[in-house]
Amino acid sequence: KAGVTQTPRYLIKTRGQQVTLSCSPISGHRSVSWYQQTPGQGLQFLFEYFSETQRNKGNFPGRFSGRQFSNSRSEMNVSTLELGDSALYLCASSLVANRGLDYGYTFGSGTRLTVV
Amino acid sequence: QKEVEQNSGPLSVPEGAIASLNCTYSDRGSQSFFWYRQYSGKSPELIMFIYSNGDKEDGRFTAQLNKASQYVSLLIRDSQPSDSATYLCAVPLFSGGYNKLIFGAGTRLAVHP
């Protein structure tokens, strides 16, 4: 059974540019969440999608956006990149997330974004 | 108060000892609790989950939950150098009608021979 696939693994971008990251969840998983991980802030929740709808959003500026397609694949976009956006971006998928989140999340390998 | 709190460590234990990792959470309505292990340069990996008060054992790992005290812990028995990693506690918080999984800052564990 294939795991969560994130592409690309590494990216180097210049300040002011925009970037799109991709995530393919485990087959059958309909919930996809995105996290930003930095040494200083740890794992910070960005947003969660289920059936192409954003159901939850973390405390990030509007430059961070995402979407989910009908096949559950998800993309996140960061516009007008800043140096502080340099981080590991992790995607995680889960079975249907009801109250209790019984199944936990499976993470992809992440995309390491460096903004110069 | 942070939603999920952990001591950042590092927690240093000798090989063969018991490592005890602790986590507190703020949402009394949380129903399930997860422990992830993250090796340096890798993504988090789910190692334990617990839903009911008490203990849950899986091999060398034991998760302990006390909902009244809003406290969850992870014990690693017979610690090995390969257990050296950051351990993340994760708790679903109910927001806007749905859950979002919130992580603690993680506790770095170092097992020395």
Tab-separated table of C-alpha atoms in Angstrom:
chain	number	residue	atom	x	y	z
A	1	LYS	CA	0.000	0.000	0.000
A	2	ALA	CA	1.572	3.280	-1.102
A	3	GLY	CA	2.130	5.899	1.585
A	4	VAL	CA	1.597	9.626	1.455
A	5	THR	CA	3.554	11.107	-1.451
A	6	GLN	CA	4.784	14.677	-1.429
A	7	THR	CA	6.474	16.445	-4.290
A	8	PRO	CA	8.916	17.971	-4.720
A	9	ARG	CA	11.239	16.888	-1.884
A	10	TYR	CA	13.349	20.038	-2.030
A	11	LEU	CA	12.774	23.537	-3.336
A	12	ILE	CA	14.812	26.702	-3.392
A	13	LYS	CA	12.905	29.886	-4.136
A	14	THR	CA	13.619	33.606	-4.071
A	15	ARG	CA	11.804	36.107	-1.878
A	16	GLY	CA	8.654	37.373	-3.545
A	17	GLN	CA	8.110	34.267	-5.643
A	18	GLN	CA	5.284	31.820	-5.154
A	19	VAL	CA	5.413	28.069	-4.721
A	20	THR	CA	3.021	25.132	-5.066
A	21	LEU	CA	3.491	21.889	-3.152
A	22	SER	CA	1.672	18.658	-3.916
A	23	CYS	CA	0.417	15.818	-1.758
A	24	SER	CA	-1.151	12.495	-2.728
A	25	PRO	CA	-2.774	10.780	0.266
A	26	ILE	CA	-2.975	7.075	0.990
A	27	SER	CA	-5.627	5.459	-1.183
A	28	GLY	CA	-8.980	5.702	0.610
A	29	HIS	CA	-7.912	8.543	2.882
A	30	ARG	CA	-10.120	11.560	2.317
A	31	SER	CA	-8.765	13.926	4.938
A	32	VAL	CA	-5.560	15.788	4.141
A	33	SER	CA	-3.834	18.167	6.531
A	34	TRP	CA	-0.825	20.391	6.036
A	35	TYR	CA	1.760	21.397	8.625
A	36	GLN	CA	4.747	23.698	8.709
A	37	GLN	CA	7.696	22.550	10.792
A	38	THR	CA	10.504	24.865	11.877
A	39	PRO	CA	13.116	24.404	14.626
A	40	GLY	CA	11.715	27.316	16.613
A	41	GLN	CA	7.964	26.731	16.252
A	42	GLY	CA	7.658	22.978	15.907
A	43	LEU	CA	4.773	21.491	13.947
A	44	GLN	CA	2.219	24.178	13.184
A	45	PHE	CA	-1.181	23.317	11.704
A	46	LEU	CA	-1.886	25.068	8.389
A	47	PHE	CA	-5.209	23.645	7.186
A	48	GLU	CA	-7.252	20.504	6.719
A	49	TYR	CA	-9.281	19.428	3.693
A	50	PHE	CA	-11.980	16.837	3.363
A	51	SER	CA	-14.014	16.181	0.204
A	52	GLU	CA	-12.549	19.254	-1.483
A	53	THR	CA	-13.622	21.521	1.406
A	54	GLN	CA	-11.360	23.326	3.829
A	55	ARG	CA	-12.691	22.443	7.255
A	56	ASN	CA	-10.072	23.971	9.509
A	57	LYS	CA	-7.400	26.598	9.208
A	58	GLY	CA	-4.472	27.498	11.423
A	59	ASN	CA	-3.109	30.935	12.271
A	60	PHE	CA	-1.237	31.673	9.084
A	61	PRO	CA	-1.545	34.708	6.785
A	62	GLY	CA	-3.640	34.592	3.659
A	63	ARG	CA	-0.490	34.049	1.580
A	64	PHE	CA	-0.880	30.397	2.540
A	65	SER	CA	-3.677	28.654	0.696
A	66	GLY	CA	-4.617	25.207	-0.385
A	67	ARG	CA	-7.091	23.088	-2.234
A	68	GLN	CA	-8.144	19.488	-2.609
A	69	PHE	CA	-9.201	17.723	-5.760
A	70	SER	CA	-11.917	15.141	-6.260
A	71	ASN	CA	-9.340	12.317	-6.076
A	72	SER	CA	-8.289	13.640	-2.612
A	73	ARG	CA	-4.931	14.896	-3.859
A	74	SER	CA	-4.097	18.252	-2.342
A	75	GLU	CA	-1.929	21.228	-3.138
A	76	MET	CA	-0.805	24.109	-1.005
A	77	ASN	CA	0.377	27.442	-2.332
A	78	VAL	CA	2.462	30.127	-0.732
A	79	SER	CA	2.544	33.472	-2.494
A	80	THR	CA	4.984	36.337	-2.043
A	81	LEU	CA	7.520	34.169	-0.260
A	82	GLU	CA	9.378	35.529	2.747
A	83	LEU	CA	12.618	34.304	4.299
A	84	GLY	CA	10.623	33.128	7.317
A	85	ASP	CA	8.677	30.712	5.137
A	86	SER	CA	11.732	28.477	4.947
A	87	ALA	CA	10.598	25.267	6.595
A	88	LEU	CA	9.696	21.623	6.171
A	89	TYR	CA	6.134	21.382	4.879
A	90	LEU	CA	4.425	18.149	5.818
A	91	CYS	CA	1.251	16.665	4.473
A	92	ALA	CA	-0.673	14.052	6.438
A	93	SER	CA	-3.661	11.955	5.480
A	94	SER	CA	-6.278	10.164	7.514
A	95	LEU	CA	-9.436	8.147	7.142
A	96	VAL	CA	-12.672	10.059	7.702
A	97	ALA	CA	-11.998	12.410	10.568
A	98	ASN	CA	-14.942	12.343	12.925
A	99	ARG	CA	-15.014	13.747	16.430
A	100	GLY	CA	-12.217	11.852	18.145
A	101	LEU	CA	-10.004	11.458	15.103
A	102	ASP	CA	-9.715	7.766	15.795
A	103	TYR	CA	-7.133	6.911	13.199
A	104	GLY	CA	-4.385	9.455	13.582
A	105	TYR	CA	-2.454	10.783	10.649
A	106	THR	CA	0.134	9.272	8.327
A	107	PHE	CA	2.731	11.773	7.199
A	108	GLY	CA	4.505	12.130	3.908
A	109	SER	CA	8.252	12.702	3.689
A	110	GLY	CA	7.765	16.439	3.405
A	111	THR	CA	8.957	19.219	1.134
A	112	ARG	CA	11.957	21.181	2.344
A	113	LEU	CA	11.473	24.772	1.182
A	114	THR	CA	14.344	27.227	1.337
A	115	VAL	CA	13.673	30.883	0.570
A	116	VAL	CA	16.730	32.975	-0.312
B	1	GLN	CA	-1.767	27.952	28.310
B	2	LYS	CA	-0.612	26.082	25.227
B	3	GLU	CA	-3.027	23.557	23.771
B	4	VAL	CA	-0.523	20.695	24.029
B	5	GLU	CA	2.543	20.975	26.253
B	6	GLN	CA	5.649	18.828	26.502
B	7	ASN	CA	9.039	19.278	28.114
B	8	SER	CA	11.477	19.965	25.296
B	9	GLY	CA	14.312	18.019	26.900
B	10	PRO	CA	16.725	16.706	26.067
B	11	LEU	CA	15.922	13.721	28.186
B	12	SER	CA	19.034	11.623	28.526
B	13	VAL	CA	18.775	8.011	29.717
B	14	PRO	CA	21.258	5.125	29.737
B	15	GLU	CA	20.709	2.123	27.507
B	16	GLY	CA	18.347	-0.374	29.155
B	17	ALA	CA	16.622	2.207	31.354
B	18	ILE	CA	12.997	3.358	31.244
B	19	ALA	CA	12.362	6.664	29.468
B	20	SER	CA	9.306	8.576	30.617
B	21	LEU	CA	7.814	11.252	28.368
B	22	ASN	CA	4.971	13.489	29.494
B	23	CYS	CA	2.296	15.594	27.840
B	24	THR	CA	-0.567	17.769	29.070
B	25	TYR	CA	-3.444	19.117	26.994
B	26	SER	CA	-6.023	21.849	27.409
B	27	ASP	CA	-9.204	20.547	25.734
B	28	ARG	CA	-11.217	18.404	28.172
B	29	GLY	CA	-13.290	17.151	25.263
B	30	SER	CA	-10.373	15.431	23.520
B	31	GLN	CA	-11.084	11.751	22.980
B	32	SER	CA	-7.950	10.309	21.426
B	33	PHE	CA	-4.254	10.833	21.950
B	34	PHE	CA	-1.271	10.015	19.787
B	35	TRP	CA	2.465	9.645	20.166
B	36	TYR	CA	4.699	10.183	17.169
B	37	ARG	CA	8.419	9.569	16.851
B	38	GLN	CA	10.521	11.769	14.588
B	39	TYR	CA	14.102	10.984	13.717
B	40	SER	CA	16.309	13.867	12.665
B	41	GLY	CA	15.626	14.786	9.041
B	42	LYS	CA	12.618	12.459	8.802
B	43	SER	CA	8.864	12.909	9.055
B	44	PRO	CA	6.842	11.949	12.153
B	45	GLU	CA	5.825	8.320	12.503
B	46	LEU	CA	2.831	7.185	14.573
B	47	ILE	CA	3.939	4.763	17.303
B	48	MET	CA	1.085	4.697	19.831
B	49	PHE	CA	-2.480	5.869	20.293
B	50	ILE	CA	-4.768	5.653	23.292
B	51	TYR	CA	-8.450	6.433	23.802
B	52	SER	CA	-9.314	5.162	27.283
B	53	ASN	CA	-8.062	6.014	30.727
B	54	GLY	CA	-5.358	3.695	31.969
B	55	ASP	CA	-2.455	1.971	30.276
B	56	LYS	CA	-1.975	0.604	26.792
B	57	GLU	CA	1.052	-1.555	26.057
B	58	ASP	CA	2.657	-2.329	22.701
B	59	GLY	CA	5.997	-4.085	22.903
B	60	ARG	CA	8.436	-1.862	24.782
B	61	PHE	CA	6.060	1.102	24.650
B	62	THR	CA	3.320	1.905	27.178
B	63	ALA	CA	0.964	4.855	26.822
B	64	GLN	CA	-0.792	6.107	29.948
B	65	LEU	CA	-3.841	8.356	29.933
B	66	ASN	CA	-5.488	10.282	32.758
B	67	LYS	CA	-8.334	12.372	31.371
B	68	ALA	CA	-9.225	13.884	34.749
B	69	SER	CA	-5.725	15.356	34.986
B	70	GLN	CA	-5.537	15.976	31.212
B	71	TYR	CA	-2.282	14.096	31.120
B	72	VAL	CA	-0.858	11.500	28.766
B	73	SER	CA	2.522	9.850	28.989
B	74	LEU	CA	4.718	7.437	27.065
B	75	LEU	CA	7.047	4.959	28.732
B	76	ILE	CA	9.807	3.265	26.768
B	77	ARG	CA	11.203	0.228	28.525
B	78	ASP	CA	14.680	-1.193	27.868
B	79	SER	CA	15.632	1.977	25.975
B	80	GLN	CA	17.962	1.490	23.022
B	81	PRO	CA	20.218	3.965	21.216
B	82	SER	CA	17.887	3.538	18.225
B	83	ASP	CA	15.114	5.119	20.334
B	84	SER	CA	17.009	8.419	20.265
B	85	ALA	CA	14.590	10.770	18.519
B	86	THR	CA	12.075	13.514	19.183
B	87	TYR	CA	8.755	12.278	20.556
B	88	LEU	CA	5.688	14.317	19.705
B	89	CYS	CA	2.423	14.216	21.582
B	90	ALA	CA	-0.646	14.976	19.427
B	91	VAL	CA	-4.202	15.719	20.486
B	92	PRO	CA	-7.255	16.466	18.299
B	93	LEU	CA	-8.827	19.782	19.193
B	94	PHE	CA	-12.403	20.453	18.187
B	95	SER	CA	-12.664	23.663	16.220
B	96	GLY	CA	-15.262	24.972	13.801
B	97	GLY	CA	-17.199	21.737	13.863
B	98	TYR	CA	-14.259	19.485	13.079
B	99	ASN	CA	-11.054	18.215	14.582
B	100	LYS	CA	-7.570	19.436	13.921
B	101	LEU	CA	-4.600	17.488	15.224
B	102	ILE	CA	-2.387	19.707	17.355
B	103	PHE	CA	1.155	18.724	18.262
B	104	GLY	CA	3.277	19.520	21.246
B	105	ALA	CA	6.744	20.935	20.723
B	106	GLY	CA	8.236	17.481	21.234
B	107	THR	CA	10.665	15.967	23.718
B	108	ARG	CA	14.107	15.065	22.475
B	109	LEU	CA	15.244	11.715	23.856
B	110	ALA	CA	18.903	10.675	23.878
B	111	VAL	CA	19.741	7.092	24.849
B	112	HIS	CA	23.421	6.662	25.553
B	113	PRO	CA	25.284	3.316	25.603
